[in-house]
Amino acid sequence: MRDVIYLDRMEQAETLLKPQRVEVLRQLAAPRSCTEVAEVLGQTPQRVHYHVKQLVNAGLVSQVAERRVRGVQEGLYQAAARSYWLSPRLVGRIGSRDELALGHLVDLAEQVQADVAALDRSSELPSVGVSGEIRVRPEERRQFLAELQTTLQDLFTKYGGAEGDAFRIALACYPKGDDR
């Protein structure tokens, strides 16, 4: 089972975003049959089987085993991932984005989300996450952002050669909002 599957196809999102299917998917965190899931959810096995087949066709669930129960082959199914992330592209873009617009952060966050979901999580990967808060007076905002951009560009220039392991750097700088 993967940690994350990044959903960027409308068919996958439409399959997943049905309340009954989300409940079925939750029950499939561990391998289970449709009959077992039906008992937990108070549904008929046929109804659960229909939803499981839709999830299988979308690549969100897979059959992991089969067993014989009272002379009938019964499939055991498991969710393909622990988490499912929906791409903002599924909604579409509205308006233009410049580097100082908050909409640009949405694009950046989507890129980070897609990159992290695609990583092979079976081994330890070198990474760093840093978060902090900086306070800047309104009259210094542009200067701060320009200095930040220059500092990062210097790092990109210094370490931007063609040799070595490739790392993506994504930094988000945005107004914090109220602490209410």
PDB file of N, CA, C and O in Angstrom, residues 124-157:
ATOM      1  N   GLU A 124      14.419   5.575   3.043  1.00  0.00           N
ATOM      2  CA  GLU A 124      14.573   6.913   3.614  1.00  0.00           C
ATOM      3  C   GLU A 124      15.148   7.845   2.565  1.00  0.00           C
ATOM      4  O   GLU A 124      16.176   7.556   1.957  1.00  0.00           O
ATOM      5  N   LEU A 125      14.482   8.943   2.332  1.00  0.00           N
ATOM      6  CA  LEU A 125      14.944   9.915   1.356  1.00  0.00           C
ATOM      7  C   LEU A 125      15.400  11.173   2.076  1.00  0.00           C
ATOM      8  O   LEU A 125      14.733  11.631   3.000  1.00  0.00           O
ATOM      9  N   PRO A 126      16.540  11.736   1.660  1.00  0.00           N
ATOM     10  CA  PRO A 126      16.982  12.971   2.301  1.00  0.00           C
ATOM     11  C   PRO A 126      16.036  14.111   1.961  1.00  0.00           C
ATOM     12  O   PRO A 126      15.715  14.337   0.805  1.00  0.00           O
ATOM     13  N   SER A 127      15.553  14.779   2.979  1.00  0.00           N
ATOM     14  CA  SER A 127      14.653  15.903   2.759  1.00  0.00           C
ATOM     15  C   SER A 127      14.685  16.792   3.997  1.00  0.00           C
ATOM     16  O   SER A 127      15.164  16.389   5.047  1.00  0.00           O
ATOM     17  N   VAL A 128      14.194  17.984   3.854  1.00  0.00           N
ATOM     18  CA  VAL A 128      14.129  18.897   4.977  1.00  0.00           C
ATOM     19  C   VAL A 128      12.835  19.701   4.861  1.00  0.00           C
ATOM     20  O   VAL A 128      12.404  20.045   3.766  1.00  0.00           O
ATOM     21  N   GLY A 129      12.205  19.928   5.970  1.00  0.00           N
ATOM     22  CA  GLY A 129      11.024  20.782   6.010  1.00  0.00           C
ATOM     23  C   GLY A 129      11.248  21.848   7.066  1.00  0.00           C
ATOM     24  O   GLY A 129      11.629  21.540   8.191  1.00  0.00           O
ATOM     25  N   VAL A 130      11.065  23.077   6.710  1.00  0.00           N
ATOM     26  CA  VAL A 130      11.280  24.182   7.633  1.00  0.00           C
ATOM     27  C   VAL A 130      10.042  25.068   7.611  1.00  0.00           C
ATOM     28  O   VAL A 130       9.493  25.357   6.549  1.00  0.00           O
ATOM     29  N   SER A 131       9.614  25.487   8.773  1.00  0.00           N
ATOM     30  CA  SER A 131       8.482  26.385   8.857  1.00  0.00           C
ATOM     31  C   SER A 131       8.786  27.413   9.934  1.00  0.00           C
ATOM     32  O   SER A 131       9.384  27.090  10.960  1.00  0.00           O
ATOM     33  N   GLY A 132       8.393  28.622   9.705  1.00  0.00           N
ATOM     34  CA  GLY A 132       8.624  29.668  10.688  1.00  0.00           C
ATOM     35  C   GLY A 132       7.763  30.870  10.376  1.00  0.00           C
ATOM     36  O   GLY A 132       7.023  30.889   9.396  1.00  0.00           O
ATOM     37  N   GLU A 133       7.870  31.856  11.211  1.00  0.00           N
ATOM     38  CA  GLU A 133       7.086  33.062  11.016  1.00  0.00           C
ATOM     39  C   GLU A 133       8.025  34.258  11.049  1.00  0.00           C
ATOM     40  O   GLU A 133       8.902  34.348  11.911  1.00  0.00           O
ATOM     41  N   ILE A 134       7.865  35.146  10.091  1.00  0.00           N
ATOM     42  CA  ILE A 134       8.640  36.380  10.007  1.00  0.00           C
ATOM     43  C   ILE A 134       7.643  37.530  10.004  1.00  0.00           C
ATOM     44  O   ILE A 134       6.614  37.459   9.341  1.00  0.00           O
ATOM     45  N   ARG A 135       7.962  38.583  10.732  1.00  0.00           N
ATOM     46  CA  ARG A 135       7.088  39.758  10.750  1.00  0.00           C
ATOM     47  C   ARG A 135       7.756  40.880   9.962  1.00  0.00           C
ATOM     48  O   ARG A 135       8.910  41.218  10.209  1.00  0.00           O
ATOM     49  N   VAL A 136       7.019  41.422   9.017  1.00  0.00           N
ATOM     50  CA  VAL A 136       7.537  42.466   8.138  1.00  0.00           C
ATOM     51  C   VAL A 136       6.537  43.620   8.113  1.00  0.00           C
ATOM     52  O   VAL A 136       5.338  43.407   7.908  1.00  0.00           O
ATOM     53  N   ARG A 137       7.052  44.821   8.310  1.00  0.00           N
ATOM     54  CA  ARG A 137       6.186  45.992   8.237  1.00  0.00           C
ATOM     55  C   ARG A 137       5.713  46.182   6.799  1.00  0.00           C
ATOM     56  O   ARG A 137       6.446  45.870   5.848  1.00  0.00           O
ATOM     57  N   PRO A 138       4.502  46.710   6.609  1.00  0.00           N
ATOM     58  CA  PRO A 138       3.953  46.869   5.256  1.00  0.00           C
ATOM     59  C   PRO A 138       4.886  47.604   4.291  1.00  0.00           C
ATOM     60  O   PRO A 138       5.015  47.211   3.136  1.00  0.00           O
ATOM     61  N   GLU A 139       5.573  48.615   4.775  1.00  0.00           N
ATOM     62  CA  GLU A 139       6.444  49.381   3.887  1.00  0.00           C
ATOM     63  C   GLU A 139       7.711  48.615   3.493  1.00  0.00           C
ATOM     64  O   GLU A 139       8.418  49.010   2.571  1.00  0.00           O
ATOM     65  N   GLU A 140       7.995  47.491   4.160  1.00  0.00           N
ATOM     66  CA  GLU A 140       9.184  46.694   3.846  1.00  0.00           C
ATOM     67  C   GLU A 140       8.859  45.402   3.090  1.00  0.00           C
ATOM     68  O   GLU A 140       9.758  44.623   2.785  1.00  0.00           O
ATOM     69  N   ARG A 141       7.596  45.156   2.798  1.00  0.00           N
ATOM     70  CA  ARG A 141       7.190  43.892   2.165  1.00  0.00           C
ATOM     71  C   ARG A 141       7.921  43.634   0.848  1.00  0.00           C
ATOM     72  O   ARG A 141       8.484  42.567   0.645  1.00  0.00           O
ATOM     73  N   ARG A 142       7.856  44.579  -0.052  1.00  0.00           N
ATOM     74  CA  ARG A 142       8.478  44.379  -1.369  1.00  0.00           C
ATOM     75  C   ARG A 142       9.981  44.143  -1.232  1.00  0.00           C
ATOM     76  O   ARG A 142      10.535  43.287  -1.898  1.00  0.00           O
ATOM     77  N   GLN A 143      10.630  44.905  -0.348  1.00  0.00           N
ATOM     78  CA  GLN A 143      12.078  44.743  -0.149  1.00  0.00           C
ATOM     79  C   GLN A 143      12.371  43.345   0.403  1.00  0.00           C
ATOM     80  O   GLN A 143      13.299  42.669  -0.045  1.00  0.00           O
ATOM     81  N   PHE A 144      11.576  42.903   1.390  1.00  0.00           N
ATOM     82  CA  PHE A 144      11.753  41.568   1.956  1.00  0.00           C
ATOM     83  C   PHE A 144      11.605  40.488   0.893  1.00  0.00           C
ATOM     84  O   PHE A 144      12.433  39.593   0.777  1.00  0.00           O
ATOM     85  N   LEU A 145      10.536  40.573   0.112  1.00  0.00           N
ATOM     86  CA  LEU A 145      10.295  39.561  -0.917  1.00  0.00           C
ATOM     87  C   LEU A 145      11.391  39.564  -1.976  1.00  0.00           C
ATOM     88  O   LEU A 145      11.827  38.505  -2.438  1.00  0.00           O
ATOM     89  N   ALA A 146      11.864  40.738  -2.347  1.00  0.00           N
ATOM     90  CA  ALA A 146      12.946  40.828  -3.335  1.00  0.00           C
ATOM     91  C   ALA A 146      14.231  40.221  -2.777  1.00  0.00           C
ATOM     92  O   ALA A 146      14.942  39.489  -3.482  1.00  0.00           O
ATOM     93  N   GLU A 147      14.541  40.494  -1.515  1.00  0.00           N
ATOM     94  CA  GLU A 147      15.744  39.940  -0.887  1.00  0.00           C
ATOM     95  C   GLU A 147      15.641  38.417  -0.776  1.00  0.00           C
ATOM     96  O   GLU A 147      16.610  37.692  -1.018  1.00  0.00           O
ATOM     97  N   LEU A 148      14.473  37.934  -0.404  1.00  0.00           N
ATOM     98  CA  LEU A 148      14.251  36.495  -0.318  1.00  0.00           C
ATOM     99  C   LEU A 148      14.448  35.839  -1.681  1.00  0.00           C
ATOM    100  O   LEU A 148      15.118  34.813  -1.802  1.00  0.00           O
ATOM    101  N   GLN A 149      13.884  36.446  -2.705  1.00  0.00           N
ATOM    102  CA  GLN A 149      14.015  35.919  -4.064  1.00  0.00           C
ATOM    103  C   GLN A 149      15.482  35.909  -4.509  1.00  0.00           C
ATOM    104  O   GLN A 149      15.952  34.931  -5.083  1.00  0.00           O
ATOM    105  N   THR A 150      16.220  36.961  -4.211  1.00  0.00           N
ATOM    106  CA  THR A 150      17.639  37.042  -4.571  1.00  0.00           C
ATOM    107  C   THR A 150      18.452  35.971  -3.842  1.00  0.00           C
ATOM    108  O   THR A 150      19.306  35.305  -4.435  1.00  0.00           O
ATOM    109  N   THR A 151      18.185  35.791  -2.552  1.00  0.00           N
ATOM    110  CA  THR A 151      18.902  34.783  -1.767  1.00  0.00           C
ATOM    111  C   THR A 151      18.683  33.392  -2.344  1.00  0.00           C
ATOM    112  O   THR A 151      19.638  32.611  -2.506  1.00  0.00           O
ATOM    113  N   LEU A 152      17.450  33.083  -2.665  1.00  0.00           N
ATOM    114  CA  LEU A 152      17.158  31.768  -3.244  1.00  0.00           C
ATOM    115  C   LEU A 152      17.793  31.626  -4.625  1.00  0.00           C
ATOM    116  O   LEU A 152      18.324  30.564  -4.964  1.00  0.00           O
ATOM    117  N   GLN A 153      17.753  32.678  -5.421  1.00  0.00           N
ATOM    118  CA  GLN A 153      18.353  32.608  -6.753  1.00  0.00           C
ATOM    119  C   GLN A 153      19.857  32.369  -6.647  1.00  0.00           C
ATOM    120  O   GLN A 153      20.426  31.631  -7.445  1.00  0.00           O
ATOM    121  N   ASP A 154      20.500  32.961  -5.628  1.00  0.00           N
ATOM    122  CA  ASP A 154      21.924  32.713  -5.403  1.00  0.00           C
ATOM    123  C   ASP A 154      22.179  31.233  -5.107  1.00  0.00           C
ATOM    124  O   ASP A 154      23.150  30.644  -5.604  1.00  0.00           O
ATOM    125  N   LEU A 155      21.317  30.613  -4.291  1.00  0.00           N
ATOM    126  CA  LEU A 155      21.448  29.178  -4.011  1.00  0.00           C
ATOM    127  C   LEU A 155      21.250  28.346  -5.275  1.00  0.00           C
ATOM    128  O   LEU A 155      21.983  27.388  -5.522  1.00  0.00           O
ATOM    129  N   PHE A 156      20.254  28.712  -6.075  1.00  0.00           N
ATOM    130  CA  PHE A 156      20.009  27.983  -7.315  1.00  0.00           C
ATOM    131  C   PHE A 156      21.213  28.081  -8.240  1.00  0.00           C
ATOM    132  O   PHE A 156      21.596  27.118  -8.891  1.00  0.00           O
ATOM    133  N   THR A 157      21.813  29.246  -8.291  1.00  0.00           N
ATOM    134  CA  THR A 157      22.984  29.449  -9.150  1.00  0.00           C
ATOM    135  C   THR A 157      24.176  28.656  -8.622  1.00  0.00           C
ATOM    136  O   THR A 157      24.870  27.983  -9.381  1.00  0.00           O
TER     137      THR A 157
END
